[in-house]
mmCIF file of C-alpha atoms in Angstrom:
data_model
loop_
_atom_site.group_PDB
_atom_site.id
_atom_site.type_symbol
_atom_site.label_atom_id
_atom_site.label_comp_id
_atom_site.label_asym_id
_atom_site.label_seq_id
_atom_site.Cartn_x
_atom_site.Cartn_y
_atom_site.Cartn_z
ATOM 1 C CA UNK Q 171 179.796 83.995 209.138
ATOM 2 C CA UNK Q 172 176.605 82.818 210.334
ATOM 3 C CA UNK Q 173 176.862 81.996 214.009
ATOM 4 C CA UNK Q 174 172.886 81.973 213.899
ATOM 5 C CA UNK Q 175 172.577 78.693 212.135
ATOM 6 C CA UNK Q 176 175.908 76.993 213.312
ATOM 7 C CA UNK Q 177 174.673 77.933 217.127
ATOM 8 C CA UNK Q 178 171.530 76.535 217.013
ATOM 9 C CA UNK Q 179 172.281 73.325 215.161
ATOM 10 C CA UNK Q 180 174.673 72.536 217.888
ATOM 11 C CA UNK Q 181 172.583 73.000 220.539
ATOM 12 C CA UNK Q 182 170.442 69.995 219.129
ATOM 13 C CA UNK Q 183 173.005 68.019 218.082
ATOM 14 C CA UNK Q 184 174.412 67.818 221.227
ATOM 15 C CA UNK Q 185 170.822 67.322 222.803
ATOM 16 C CA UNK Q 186 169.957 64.136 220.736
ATOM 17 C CA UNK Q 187 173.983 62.648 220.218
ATOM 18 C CA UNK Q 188 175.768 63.702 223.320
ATOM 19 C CA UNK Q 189 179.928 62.792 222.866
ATOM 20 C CA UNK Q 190 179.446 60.760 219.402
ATOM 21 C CA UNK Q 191 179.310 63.676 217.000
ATOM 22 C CA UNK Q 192 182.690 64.175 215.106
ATOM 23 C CA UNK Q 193 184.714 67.392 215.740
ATOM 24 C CA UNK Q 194 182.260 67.896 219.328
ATOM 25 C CA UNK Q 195 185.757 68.000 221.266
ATOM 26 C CA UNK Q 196 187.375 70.526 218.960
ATOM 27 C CA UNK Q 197 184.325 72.261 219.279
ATOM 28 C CA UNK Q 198 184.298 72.534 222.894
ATOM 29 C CA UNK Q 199 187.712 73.759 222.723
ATOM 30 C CA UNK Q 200 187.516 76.545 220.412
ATOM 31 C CA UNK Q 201 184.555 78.076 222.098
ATOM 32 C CA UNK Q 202 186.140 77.957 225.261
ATOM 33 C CA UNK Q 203 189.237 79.935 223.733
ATOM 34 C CA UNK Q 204 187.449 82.295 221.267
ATOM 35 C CA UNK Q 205 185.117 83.035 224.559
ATOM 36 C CA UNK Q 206 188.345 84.457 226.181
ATOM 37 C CA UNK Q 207 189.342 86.262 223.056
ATOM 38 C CA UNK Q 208 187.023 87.834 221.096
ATOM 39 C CA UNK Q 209 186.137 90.126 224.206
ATOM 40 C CA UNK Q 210 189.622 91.500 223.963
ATOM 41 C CA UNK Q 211 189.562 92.022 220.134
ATOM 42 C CA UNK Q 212 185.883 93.646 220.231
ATOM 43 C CA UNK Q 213 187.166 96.338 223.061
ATOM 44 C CA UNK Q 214 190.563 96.799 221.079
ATOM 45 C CA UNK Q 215 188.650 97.081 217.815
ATOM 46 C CA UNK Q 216 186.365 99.908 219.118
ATOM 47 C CA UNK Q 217 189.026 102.030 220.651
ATOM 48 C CA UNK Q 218 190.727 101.565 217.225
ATOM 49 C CA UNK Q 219 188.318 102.693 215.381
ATOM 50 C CA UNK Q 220 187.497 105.534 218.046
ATOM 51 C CA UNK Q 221 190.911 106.493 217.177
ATOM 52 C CA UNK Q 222 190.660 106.522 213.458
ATOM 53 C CA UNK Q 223 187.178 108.717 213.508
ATOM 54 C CA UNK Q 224 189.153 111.380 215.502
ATOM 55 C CA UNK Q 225 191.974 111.057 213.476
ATOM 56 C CA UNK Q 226 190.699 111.451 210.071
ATOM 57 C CA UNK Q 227 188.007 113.960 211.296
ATOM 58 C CA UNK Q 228 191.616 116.182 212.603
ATOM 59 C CA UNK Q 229 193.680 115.583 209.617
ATOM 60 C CA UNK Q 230 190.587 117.136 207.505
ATOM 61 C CA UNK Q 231 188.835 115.207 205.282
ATOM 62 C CA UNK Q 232 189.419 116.732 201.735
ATOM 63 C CA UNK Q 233 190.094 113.575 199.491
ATOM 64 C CA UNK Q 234 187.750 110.382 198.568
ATOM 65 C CA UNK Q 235 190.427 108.111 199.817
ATOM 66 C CA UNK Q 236 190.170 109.843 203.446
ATOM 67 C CA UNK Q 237 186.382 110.147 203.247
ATOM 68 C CA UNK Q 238 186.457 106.277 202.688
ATOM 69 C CA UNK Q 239 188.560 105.496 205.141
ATOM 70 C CA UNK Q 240 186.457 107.235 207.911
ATOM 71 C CA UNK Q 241 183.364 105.800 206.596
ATOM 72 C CA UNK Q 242 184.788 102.360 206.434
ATOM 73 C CA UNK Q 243 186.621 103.244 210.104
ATOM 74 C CA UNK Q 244 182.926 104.334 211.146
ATOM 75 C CA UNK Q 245 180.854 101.175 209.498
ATOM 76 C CA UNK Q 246 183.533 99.299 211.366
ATOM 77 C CA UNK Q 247 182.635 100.978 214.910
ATOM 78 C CA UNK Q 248 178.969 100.241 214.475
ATOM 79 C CA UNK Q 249 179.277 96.430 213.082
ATOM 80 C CA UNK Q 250 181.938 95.944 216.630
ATOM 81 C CA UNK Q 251 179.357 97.655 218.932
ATOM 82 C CA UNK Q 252 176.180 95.838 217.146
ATOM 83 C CA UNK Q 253 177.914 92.503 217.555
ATOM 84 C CA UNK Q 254 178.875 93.195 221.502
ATOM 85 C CA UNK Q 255 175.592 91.569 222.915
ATOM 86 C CA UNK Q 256 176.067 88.724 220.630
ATOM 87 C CA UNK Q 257 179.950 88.245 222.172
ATOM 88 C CA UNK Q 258 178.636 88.587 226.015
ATOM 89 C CA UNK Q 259 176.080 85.837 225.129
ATOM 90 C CA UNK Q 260 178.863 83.801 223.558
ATOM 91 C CA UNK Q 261 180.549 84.185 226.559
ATOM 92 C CA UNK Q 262 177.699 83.552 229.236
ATOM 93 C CA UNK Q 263 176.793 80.413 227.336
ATOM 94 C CA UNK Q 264 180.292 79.030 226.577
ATOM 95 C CA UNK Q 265 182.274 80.363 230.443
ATOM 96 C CA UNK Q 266 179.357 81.473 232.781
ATOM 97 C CA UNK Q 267 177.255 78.136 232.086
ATOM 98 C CA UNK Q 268 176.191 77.791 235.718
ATOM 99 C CA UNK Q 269 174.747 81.459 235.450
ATOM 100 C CA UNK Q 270 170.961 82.493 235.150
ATOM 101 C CA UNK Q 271 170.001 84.520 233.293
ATOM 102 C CA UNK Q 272 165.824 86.538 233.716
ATOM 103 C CA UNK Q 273 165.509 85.620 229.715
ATOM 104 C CA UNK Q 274 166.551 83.692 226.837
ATOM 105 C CA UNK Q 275 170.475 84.060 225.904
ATOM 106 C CA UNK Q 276 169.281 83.515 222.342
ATOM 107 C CA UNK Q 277 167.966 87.547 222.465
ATOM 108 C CA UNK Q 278 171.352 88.426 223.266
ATOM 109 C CA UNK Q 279 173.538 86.013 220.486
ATOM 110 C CA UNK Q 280 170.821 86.996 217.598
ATOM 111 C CA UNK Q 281 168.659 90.057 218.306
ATOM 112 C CA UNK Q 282 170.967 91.947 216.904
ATOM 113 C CA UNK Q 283 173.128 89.942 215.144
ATOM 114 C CA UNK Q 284 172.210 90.597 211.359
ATOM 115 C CA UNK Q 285 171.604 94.522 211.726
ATOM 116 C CA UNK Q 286 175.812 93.776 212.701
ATOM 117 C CA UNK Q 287 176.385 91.833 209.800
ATOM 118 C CA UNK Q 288 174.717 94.823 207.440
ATOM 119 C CA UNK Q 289 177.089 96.961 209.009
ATOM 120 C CA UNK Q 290 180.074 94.229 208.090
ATOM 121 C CA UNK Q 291 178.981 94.514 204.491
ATOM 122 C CA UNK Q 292 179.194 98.151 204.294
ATOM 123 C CA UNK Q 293 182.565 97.863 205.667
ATOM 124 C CA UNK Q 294 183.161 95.601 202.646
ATOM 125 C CA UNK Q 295 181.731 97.410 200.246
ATOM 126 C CA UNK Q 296 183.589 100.494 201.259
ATOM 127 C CA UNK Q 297 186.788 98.350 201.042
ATOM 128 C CA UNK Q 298 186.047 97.490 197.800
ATOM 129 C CA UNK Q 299 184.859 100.989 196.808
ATOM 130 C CA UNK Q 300 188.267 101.860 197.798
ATOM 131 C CA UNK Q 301 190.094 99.196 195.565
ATOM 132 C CA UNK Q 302 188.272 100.185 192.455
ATOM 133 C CA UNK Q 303 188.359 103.942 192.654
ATOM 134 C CA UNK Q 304 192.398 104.051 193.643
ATOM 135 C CA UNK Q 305 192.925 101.418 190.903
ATOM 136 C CA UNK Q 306 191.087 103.433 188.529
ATOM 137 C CA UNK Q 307 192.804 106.736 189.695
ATOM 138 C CA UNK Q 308 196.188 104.754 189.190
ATOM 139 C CA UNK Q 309 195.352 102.828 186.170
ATOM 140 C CA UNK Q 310 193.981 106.294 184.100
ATOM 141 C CA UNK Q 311 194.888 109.025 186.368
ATOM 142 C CA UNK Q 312 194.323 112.128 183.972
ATOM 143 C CA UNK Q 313 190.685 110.392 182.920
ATOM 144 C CA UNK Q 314 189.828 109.774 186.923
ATOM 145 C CA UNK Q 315 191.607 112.320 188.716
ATOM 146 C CA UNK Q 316 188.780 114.186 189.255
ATOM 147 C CA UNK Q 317 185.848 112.181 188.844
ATOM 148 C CA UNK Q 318 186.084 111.148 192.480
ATOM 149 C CA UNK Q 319 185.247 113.891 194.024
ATOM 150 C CA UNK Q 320 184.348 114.519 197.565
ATOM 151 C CA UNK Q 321 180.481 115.001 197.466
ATOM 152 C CA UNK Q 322 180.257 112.133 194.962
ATOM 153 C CA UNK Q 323 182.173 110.116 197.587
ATOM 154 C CA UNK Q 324 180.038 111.076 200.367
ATOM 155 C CA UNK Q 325 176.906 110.044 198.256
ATOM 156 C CA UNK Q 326 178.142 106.773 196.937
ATOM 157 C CA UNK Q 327 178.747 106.052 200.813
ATOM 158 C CA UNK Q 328 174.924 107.098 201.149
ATOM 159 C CA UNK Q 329 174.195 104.825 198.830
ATOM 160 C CA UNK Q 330 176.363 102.301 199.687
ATOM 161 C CA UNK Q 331 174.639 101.970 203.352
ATOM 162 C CA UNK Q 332 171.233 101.465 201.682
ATOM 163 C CA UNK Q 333 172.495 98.943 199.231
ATOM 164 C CA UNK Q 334 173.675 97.004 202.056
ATOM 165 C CA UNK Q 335 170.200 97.252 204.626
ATOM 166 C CA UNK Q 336 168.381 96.330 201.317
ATOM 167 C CA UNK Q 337 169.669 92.952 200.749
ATOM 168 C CA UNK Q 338 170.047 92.212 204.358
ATOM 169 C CA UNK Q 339 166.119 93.016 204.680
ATOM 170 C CA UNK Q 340 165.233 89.213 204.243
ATOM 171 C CA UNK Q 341 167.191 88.237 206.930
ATOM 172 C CA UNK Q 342 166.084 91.528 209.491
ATOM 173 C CA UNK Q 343 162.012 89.276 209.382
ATOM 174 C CA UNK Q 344 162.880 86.332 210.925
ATOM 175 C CA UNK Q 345 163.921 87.677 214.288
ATOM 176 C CA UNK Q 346 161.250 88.702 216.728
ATOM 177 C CA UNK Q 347 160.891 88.771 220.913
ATOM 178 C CA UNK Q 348 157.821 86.894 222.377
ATOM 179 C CA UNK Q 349 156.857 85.677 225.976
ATOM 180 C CA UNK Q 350 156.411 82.342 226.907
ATOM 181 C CA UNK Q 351 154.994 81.418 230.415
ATOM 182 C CA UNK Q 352 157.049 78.704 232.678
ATOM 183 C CA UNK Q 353 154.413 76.460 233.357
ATOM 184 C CA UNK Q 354 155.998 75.314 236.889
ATOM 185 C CA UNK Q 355 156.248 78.861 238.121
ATOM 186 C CA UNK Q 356 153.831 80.510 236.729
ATOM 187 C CA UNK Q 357 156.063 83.242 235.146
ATOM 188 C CA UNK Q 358 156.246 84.574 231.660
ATOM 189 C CA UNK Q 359 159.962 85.723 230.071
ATOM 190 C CA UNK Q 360 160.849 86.734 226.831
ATOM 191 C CA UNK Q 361 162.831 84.756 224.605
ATOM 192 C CA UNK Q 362 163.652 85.005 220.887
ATOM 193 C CA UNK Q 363 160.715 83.496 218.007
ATOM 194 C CA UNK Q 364 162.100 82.415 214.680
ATOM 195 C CA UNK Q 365 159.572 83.143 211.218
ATOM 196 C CA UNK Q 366 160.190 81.762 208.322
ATOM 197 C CA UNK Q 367 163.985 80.714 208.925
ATOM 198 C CA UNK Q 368 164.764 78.048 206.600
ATOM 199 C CA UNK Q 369 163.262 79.859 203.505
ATOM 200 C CA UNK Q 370 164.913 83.595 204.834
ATOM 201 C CA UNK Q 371 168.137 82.012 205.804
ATOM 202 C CA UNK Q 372 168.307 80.145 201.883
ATOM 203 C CA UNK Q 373 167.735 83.912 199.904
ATOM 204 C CA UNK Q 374 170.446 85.056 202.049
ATOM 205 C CA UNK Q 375 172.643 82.066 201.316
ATOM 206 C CA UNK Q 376 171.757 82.663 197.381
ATOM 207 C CA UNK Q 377 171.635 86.777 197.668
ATOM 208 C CA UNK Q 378 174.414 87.859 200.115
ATOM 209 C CA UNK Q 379 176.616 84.336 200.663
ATOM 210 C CA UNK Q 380 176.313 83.613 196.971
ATOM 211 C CA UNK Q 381 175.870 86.636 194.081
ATOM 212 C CA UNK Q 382 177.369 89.757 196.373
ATOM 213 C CA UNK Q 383 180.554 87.635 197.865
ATOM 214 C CA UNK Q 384 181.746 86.838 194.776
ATOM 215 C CA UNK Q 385 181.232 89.984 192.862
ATOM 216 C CA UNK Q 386 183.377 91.667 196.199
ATOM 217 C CA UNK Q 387 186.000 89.087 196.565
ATOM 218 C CA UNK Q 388 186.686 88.782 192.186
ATOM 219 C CA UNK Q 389 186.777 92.482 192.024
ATOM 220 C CA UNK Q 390 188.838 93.413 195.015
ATOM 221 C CA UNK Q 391 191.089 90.474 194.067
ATOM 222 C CA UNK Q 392 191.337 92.260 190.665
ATOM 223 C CA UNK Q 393 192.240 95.566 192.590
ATOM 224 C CA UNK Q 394 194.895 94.027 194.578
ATOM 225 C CA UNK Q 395 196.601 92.787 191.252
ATOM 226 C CA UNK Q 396 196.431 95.608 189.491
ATOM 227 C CA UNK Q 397 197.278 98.174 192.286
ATOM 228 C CA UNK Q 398 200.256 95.846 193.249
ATOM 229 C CA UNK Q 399 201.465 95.792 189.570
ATOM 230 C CA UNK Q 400 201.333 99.839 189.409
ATOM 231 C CA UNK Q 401 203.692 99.770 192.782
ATOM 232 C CA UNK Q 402 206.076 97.452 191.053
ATOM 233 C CA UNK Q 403 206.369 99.692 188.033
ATOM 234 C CA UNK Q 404 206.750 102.698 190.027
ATOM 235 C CA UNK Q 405 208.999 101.332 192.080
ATOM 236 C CA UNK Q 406 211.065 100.166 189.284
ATOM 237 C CA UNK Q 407 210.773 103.828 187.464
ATOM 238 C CA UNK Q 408 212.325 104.980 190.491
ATOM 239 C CA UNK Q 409 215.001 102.730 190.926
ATOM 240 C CA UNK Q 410 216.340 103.326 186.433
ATOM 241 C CA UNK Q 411 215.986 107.233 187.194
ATOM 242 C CA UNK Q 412 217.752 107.122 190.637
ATOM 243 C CA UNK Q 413 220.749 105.068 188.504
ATOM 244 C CA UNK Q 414 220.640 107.049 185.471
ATOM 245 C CA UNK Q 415 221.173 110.344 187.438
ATOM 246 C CA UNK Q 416 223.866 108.783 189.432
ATOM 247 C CA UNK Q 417 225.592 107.719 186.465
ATOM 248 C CA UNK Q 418 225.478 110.883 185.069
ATOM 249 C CA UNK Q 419 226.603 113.020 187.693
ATOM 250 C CA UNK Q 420 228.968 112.917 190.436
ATOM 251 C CA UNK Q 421 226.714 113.071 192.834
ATOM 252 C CA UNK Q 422 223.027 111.720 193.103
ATOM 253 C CA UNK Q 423 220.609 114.726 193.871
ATOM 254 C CA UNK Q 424 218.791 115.358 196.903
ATOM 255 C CA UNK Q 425 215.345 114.719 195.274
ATOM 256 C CA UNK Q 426 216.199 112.437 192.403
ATOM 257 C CA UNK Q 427 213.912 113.280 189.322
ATOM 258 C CA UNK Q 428 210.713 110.411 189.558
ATOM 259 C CA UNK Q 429 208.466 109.661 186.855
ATOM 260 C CA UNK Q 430 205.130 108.343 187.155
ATOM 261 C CA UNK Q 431 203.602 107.749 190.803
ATOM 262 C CA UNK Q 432 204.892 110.532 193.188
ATOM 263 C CA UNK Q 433 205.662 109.425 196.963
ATOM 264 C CA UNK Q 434 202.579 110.166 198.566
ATOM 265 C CA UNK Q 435 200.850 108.828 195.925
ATOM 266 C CA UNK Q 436 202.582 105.554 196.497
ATOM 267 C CA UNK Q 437 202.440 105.519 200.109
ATOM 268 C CA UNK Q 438 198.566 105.965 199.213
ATOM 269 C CA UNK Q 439 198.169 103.016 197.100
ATOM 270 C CA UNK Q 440 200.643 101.165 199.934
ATOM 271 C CA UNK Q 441 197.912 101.635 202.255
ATOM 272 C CA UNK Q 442 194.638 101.172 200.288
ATOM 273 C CA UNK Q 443 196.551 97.905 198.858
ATOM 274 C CA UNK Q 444 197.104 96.710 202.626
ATOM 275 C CA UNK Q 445 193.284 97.551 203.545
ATOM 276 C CA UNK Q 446 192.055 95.386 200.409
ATOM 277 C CA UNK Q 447 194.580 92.969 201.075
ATOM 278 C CA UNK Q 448 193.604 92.351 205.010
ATOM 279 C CA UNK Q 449 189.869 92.067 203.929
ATOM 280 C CA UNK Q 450 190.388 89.502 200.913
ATOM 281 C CA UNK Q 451 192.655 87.640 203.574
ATOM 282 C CA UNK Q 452 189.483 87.711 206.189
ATOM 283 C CA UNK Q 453 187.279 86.505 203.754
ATOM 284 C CA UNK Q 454 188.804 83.573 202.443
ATOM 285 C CA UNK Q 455 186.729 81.230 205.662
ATOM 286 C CA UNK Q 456 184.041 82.708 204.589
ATOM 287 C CA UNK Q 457 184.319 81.876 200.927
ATOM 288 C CA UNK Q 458 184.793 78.750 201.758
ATOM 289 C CA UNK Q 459 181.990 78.567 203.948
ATOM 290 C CA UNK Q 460 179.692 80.208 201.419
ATOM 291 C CA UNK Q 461 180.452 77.871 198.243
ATOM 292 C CA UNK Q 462 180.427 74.785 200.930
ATOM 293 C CA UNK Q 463 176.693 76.082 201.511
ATOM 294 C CA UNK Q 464 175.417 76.557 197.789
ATOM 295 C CA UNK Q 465 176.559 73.334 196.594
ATOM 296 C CA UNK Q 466 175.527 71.353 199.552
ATOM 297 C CA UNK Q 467 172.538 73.411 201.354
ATOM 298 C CA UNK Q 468 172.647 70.878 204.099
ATOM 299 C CA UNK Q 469 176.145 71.195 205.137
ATOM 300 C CA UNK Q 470 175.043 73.356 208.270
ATOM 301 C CA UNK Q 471 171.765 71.165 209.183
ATOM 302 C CA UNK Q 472 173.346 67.915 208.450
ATOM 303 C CA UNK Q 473 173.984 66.182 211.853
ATOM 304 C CA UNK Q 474 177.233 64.741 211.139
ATOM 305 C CA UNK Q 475 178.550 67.713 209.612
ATOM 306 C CA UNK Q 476 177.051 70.249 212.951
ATOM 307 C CA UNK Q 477 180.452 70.671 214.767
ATOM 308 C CA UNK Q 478 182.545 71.206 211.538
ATOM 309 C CA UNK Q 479 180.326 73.519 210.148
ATOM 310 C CA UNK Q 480 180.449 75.404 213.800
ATOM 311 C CA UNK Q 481 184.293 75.640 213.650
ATOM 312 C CA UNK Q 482 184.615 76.850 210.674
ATOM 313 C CA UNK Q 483 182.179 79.250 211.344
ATOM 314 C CA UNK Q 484 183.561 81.023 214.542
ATOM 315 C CA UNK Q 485 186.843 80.972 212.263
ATOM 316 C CA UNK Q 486 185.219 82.982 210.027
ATOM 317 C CA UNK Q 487 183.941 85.219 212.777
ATOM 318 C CA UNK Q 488 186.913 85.828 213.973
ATOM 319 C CA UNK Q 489 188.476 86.607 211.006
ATOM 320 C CA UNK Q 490 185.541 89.143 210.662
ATOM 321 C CA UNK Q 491 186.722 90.938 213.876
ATOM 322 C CA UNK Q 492 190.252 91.135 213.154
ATOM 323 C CA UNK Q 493 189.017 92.550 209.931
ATOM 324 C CA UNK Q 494 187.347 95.316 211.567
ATOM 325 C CA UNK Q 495 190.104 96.029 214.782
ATOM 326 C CA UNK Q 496 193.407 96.033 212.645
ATOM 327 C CA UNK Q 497 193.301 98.914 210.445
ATOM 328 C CA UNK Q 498 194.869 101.536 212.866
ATOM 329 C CA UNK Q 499 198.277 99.676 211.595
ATOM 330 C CA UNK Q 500 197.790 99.617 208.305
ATOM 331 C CA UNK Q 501 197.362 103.499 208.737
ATOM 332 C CA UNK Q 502 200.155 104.464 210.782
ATOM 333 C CA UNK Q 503 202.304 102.070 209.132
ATOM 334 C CA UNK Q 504 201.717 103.984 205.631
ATOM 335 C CA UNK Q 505 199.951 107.060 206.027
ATOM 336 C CA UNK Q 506 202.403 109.759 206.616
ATOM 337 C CA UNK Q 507 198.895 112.731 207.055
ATOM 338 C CA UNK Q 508 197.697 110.041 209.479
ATOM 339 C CA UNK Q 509 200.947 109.101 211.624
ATOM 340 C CA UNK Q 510 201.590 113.399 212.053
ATOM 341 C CA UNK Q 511 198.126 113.745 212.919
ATOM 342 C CA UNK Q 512 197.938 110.845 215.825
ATOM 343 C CA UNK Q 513 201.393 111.890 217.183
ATOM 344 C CA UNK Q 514 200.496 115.493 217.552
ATOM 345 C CA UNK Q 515 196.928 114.790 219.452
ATOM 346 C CA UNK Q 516 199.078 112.046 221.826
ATOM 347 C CA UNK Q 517 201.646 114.773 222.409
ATOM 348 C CA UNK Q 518 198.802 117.120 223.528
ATOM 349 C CA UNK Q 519 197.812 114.577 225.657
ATOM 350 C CA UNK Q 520 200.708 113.547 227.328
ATOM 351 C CA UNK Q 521 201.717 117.498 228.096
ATOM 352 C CA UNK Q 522 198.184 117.620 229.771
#
């Protein structure tokens, strides 16, 4: 996901090779189209999340599984509104070319561009957190039940949110804003001063790109599996005692006798399944991206490779986005609490 270093070898690829760089068309293309459209998913993906906050805050938040979900519906908020300057300088640079602006675009793409992406790996982390702790409730219920309680929740979040700042801390140096003086006019703007990028930029490709992705992506994959296999057995629980009962009385009851997972616990797992399932889908460019990086460190410097590495990058972007925007279906779809709760406050509103 790193715009940073796909953005600025570009820039000087273009400079030095003009048209006869591989995949420059493409290029051109995309950015012109992802310009238009990440915009619309940033300002959906906010009012989404705006949505889920109130939502969850309304319905009460009793349970880990709805304390995670606002935190990860609040980490989500904050990486969307962190990431906003970085989409209007997309924008300027890739629609608005003709347009001035009183300092260097570069403050708006990157300033603030890594304090988003320590917000995206809370997000992750959370989805994880959710994986694990619903596959471990489901797995060994009576052993777990109540080891996830609320306060322990709330301070794993905690704890969660300074794991993440910690290991993006390499990264949060090499940023700063300077002034540099137009020698023609005379007059001094600010613009954004790189320290120590190549050897920052490489612990984050080892650290965060390397050693964290994989841990998330094997164990959430592992969730997913497991938590999938659990609905499958319930499911097919339900279905023997709905057709012994049948069989053995001349009329199926009301509330057929269910053994294992009750309804709302699998509408629960339905929806924390769906949540891990969206996120290991996002990731999968950015996997890709990540293991292209630690076996060949050059693949975003090398000059032939510029554009490619670009285009898969803004992929992975905005797969990122979607990531963080889409959720509010995945709730209403399979959260019964949820879908009462949202229907009631747009009731209220409609009456007023």
């Amino acid at each position: 996901m790193e715009l940073v270093h796909s953005t600025e070898n570009v820039s000087k690829v273009s400079i030095e090779h003009g048209a006869s760089i591989p995949y420059r068309a493409a290029y051109l293309m995309l950015e012109k189209i992802l310009a238009s459209i990440w915009p619309a998913i940033i300002l959906f993906g906010m009012g989404s999340n705006v949505i889920n906050i109130v939502v969850f805050l309304k319905s009460g938040n009793k349970d880990n599984v709805t304390t995670l979900l606002l935190s990860l519906a609040v980490s989500d908020f904050v990486f969307l509104t962190l990431i906003t300057p970085s989409i209007c300088g997309y924008v300027i640079r890739s629609l608005l070319i003709s347009y001035s602006l009183p300092f260097d675009v570069s403050i708006l793409l990157f300033l603030l561009y890594w304090p988003a992406f320590t917000a995206y790996d809370l997000s992750a982390f959370i989805s994880v957190s959710l994986g694990v702790m619903r596959c471990a409730c489901v797995a060994m219920p009576l052993k777990f039940k109540f080891v996830f309680t609320k306060s322990r929740t709330i301070k794993w979040v905690m704890f969660l949110a300074i794991l993440a700042v910690s290991l993006r801390l390499p990264v949060f140096t090499i940023h700063r804003i300077s002034w540099r003086t137009d020698p023609q006019t005379n007059m001094s703007s600010p613009y954004l001063k790189g320290v120590n990028y190549a050897y920052m930029t490489r612990i984050n490709d080892i650290l965060n790109r390397g050693i964290v992705i994989y841990i998330l992506y094997i164990t959430m994959v592992t969730c997913v599996a497991v938590l999938t296999f659990k609905l499958y057995q319930a499911s097919k629980i339900r279905r023997a005692c709905t057709t012994v009962l049948s069989k053995t009385s001349d009329q199926a009851p009301d509330k057929p006798v269910t053994y294992g997972l009750s309804s709302k616990d699998i509408q629960v797992v339905k929806s924390v399944v769906m949540v891990c399932l969206i996120f290991t889908l996002a990731q999968l460019p950015f996997l890709f991206l990540s293991s292209s990086r630690l076996f060949r460190p050059d693949f975003g410097n090398n000059q032939r490779l510029a554009y490619l590495f670009s285009i898969l990058s803004q992929i992975s972007l905005t797969c990122s986005y979607v990531n963080a925007s889409i959720n509010i279906f995945v709730y209403y779809s399979y959260n019964t609490r949820y879908r009462s709760v949202l229907c009631a406050l747009l009731s209220v509103k409609l009456k007023q």
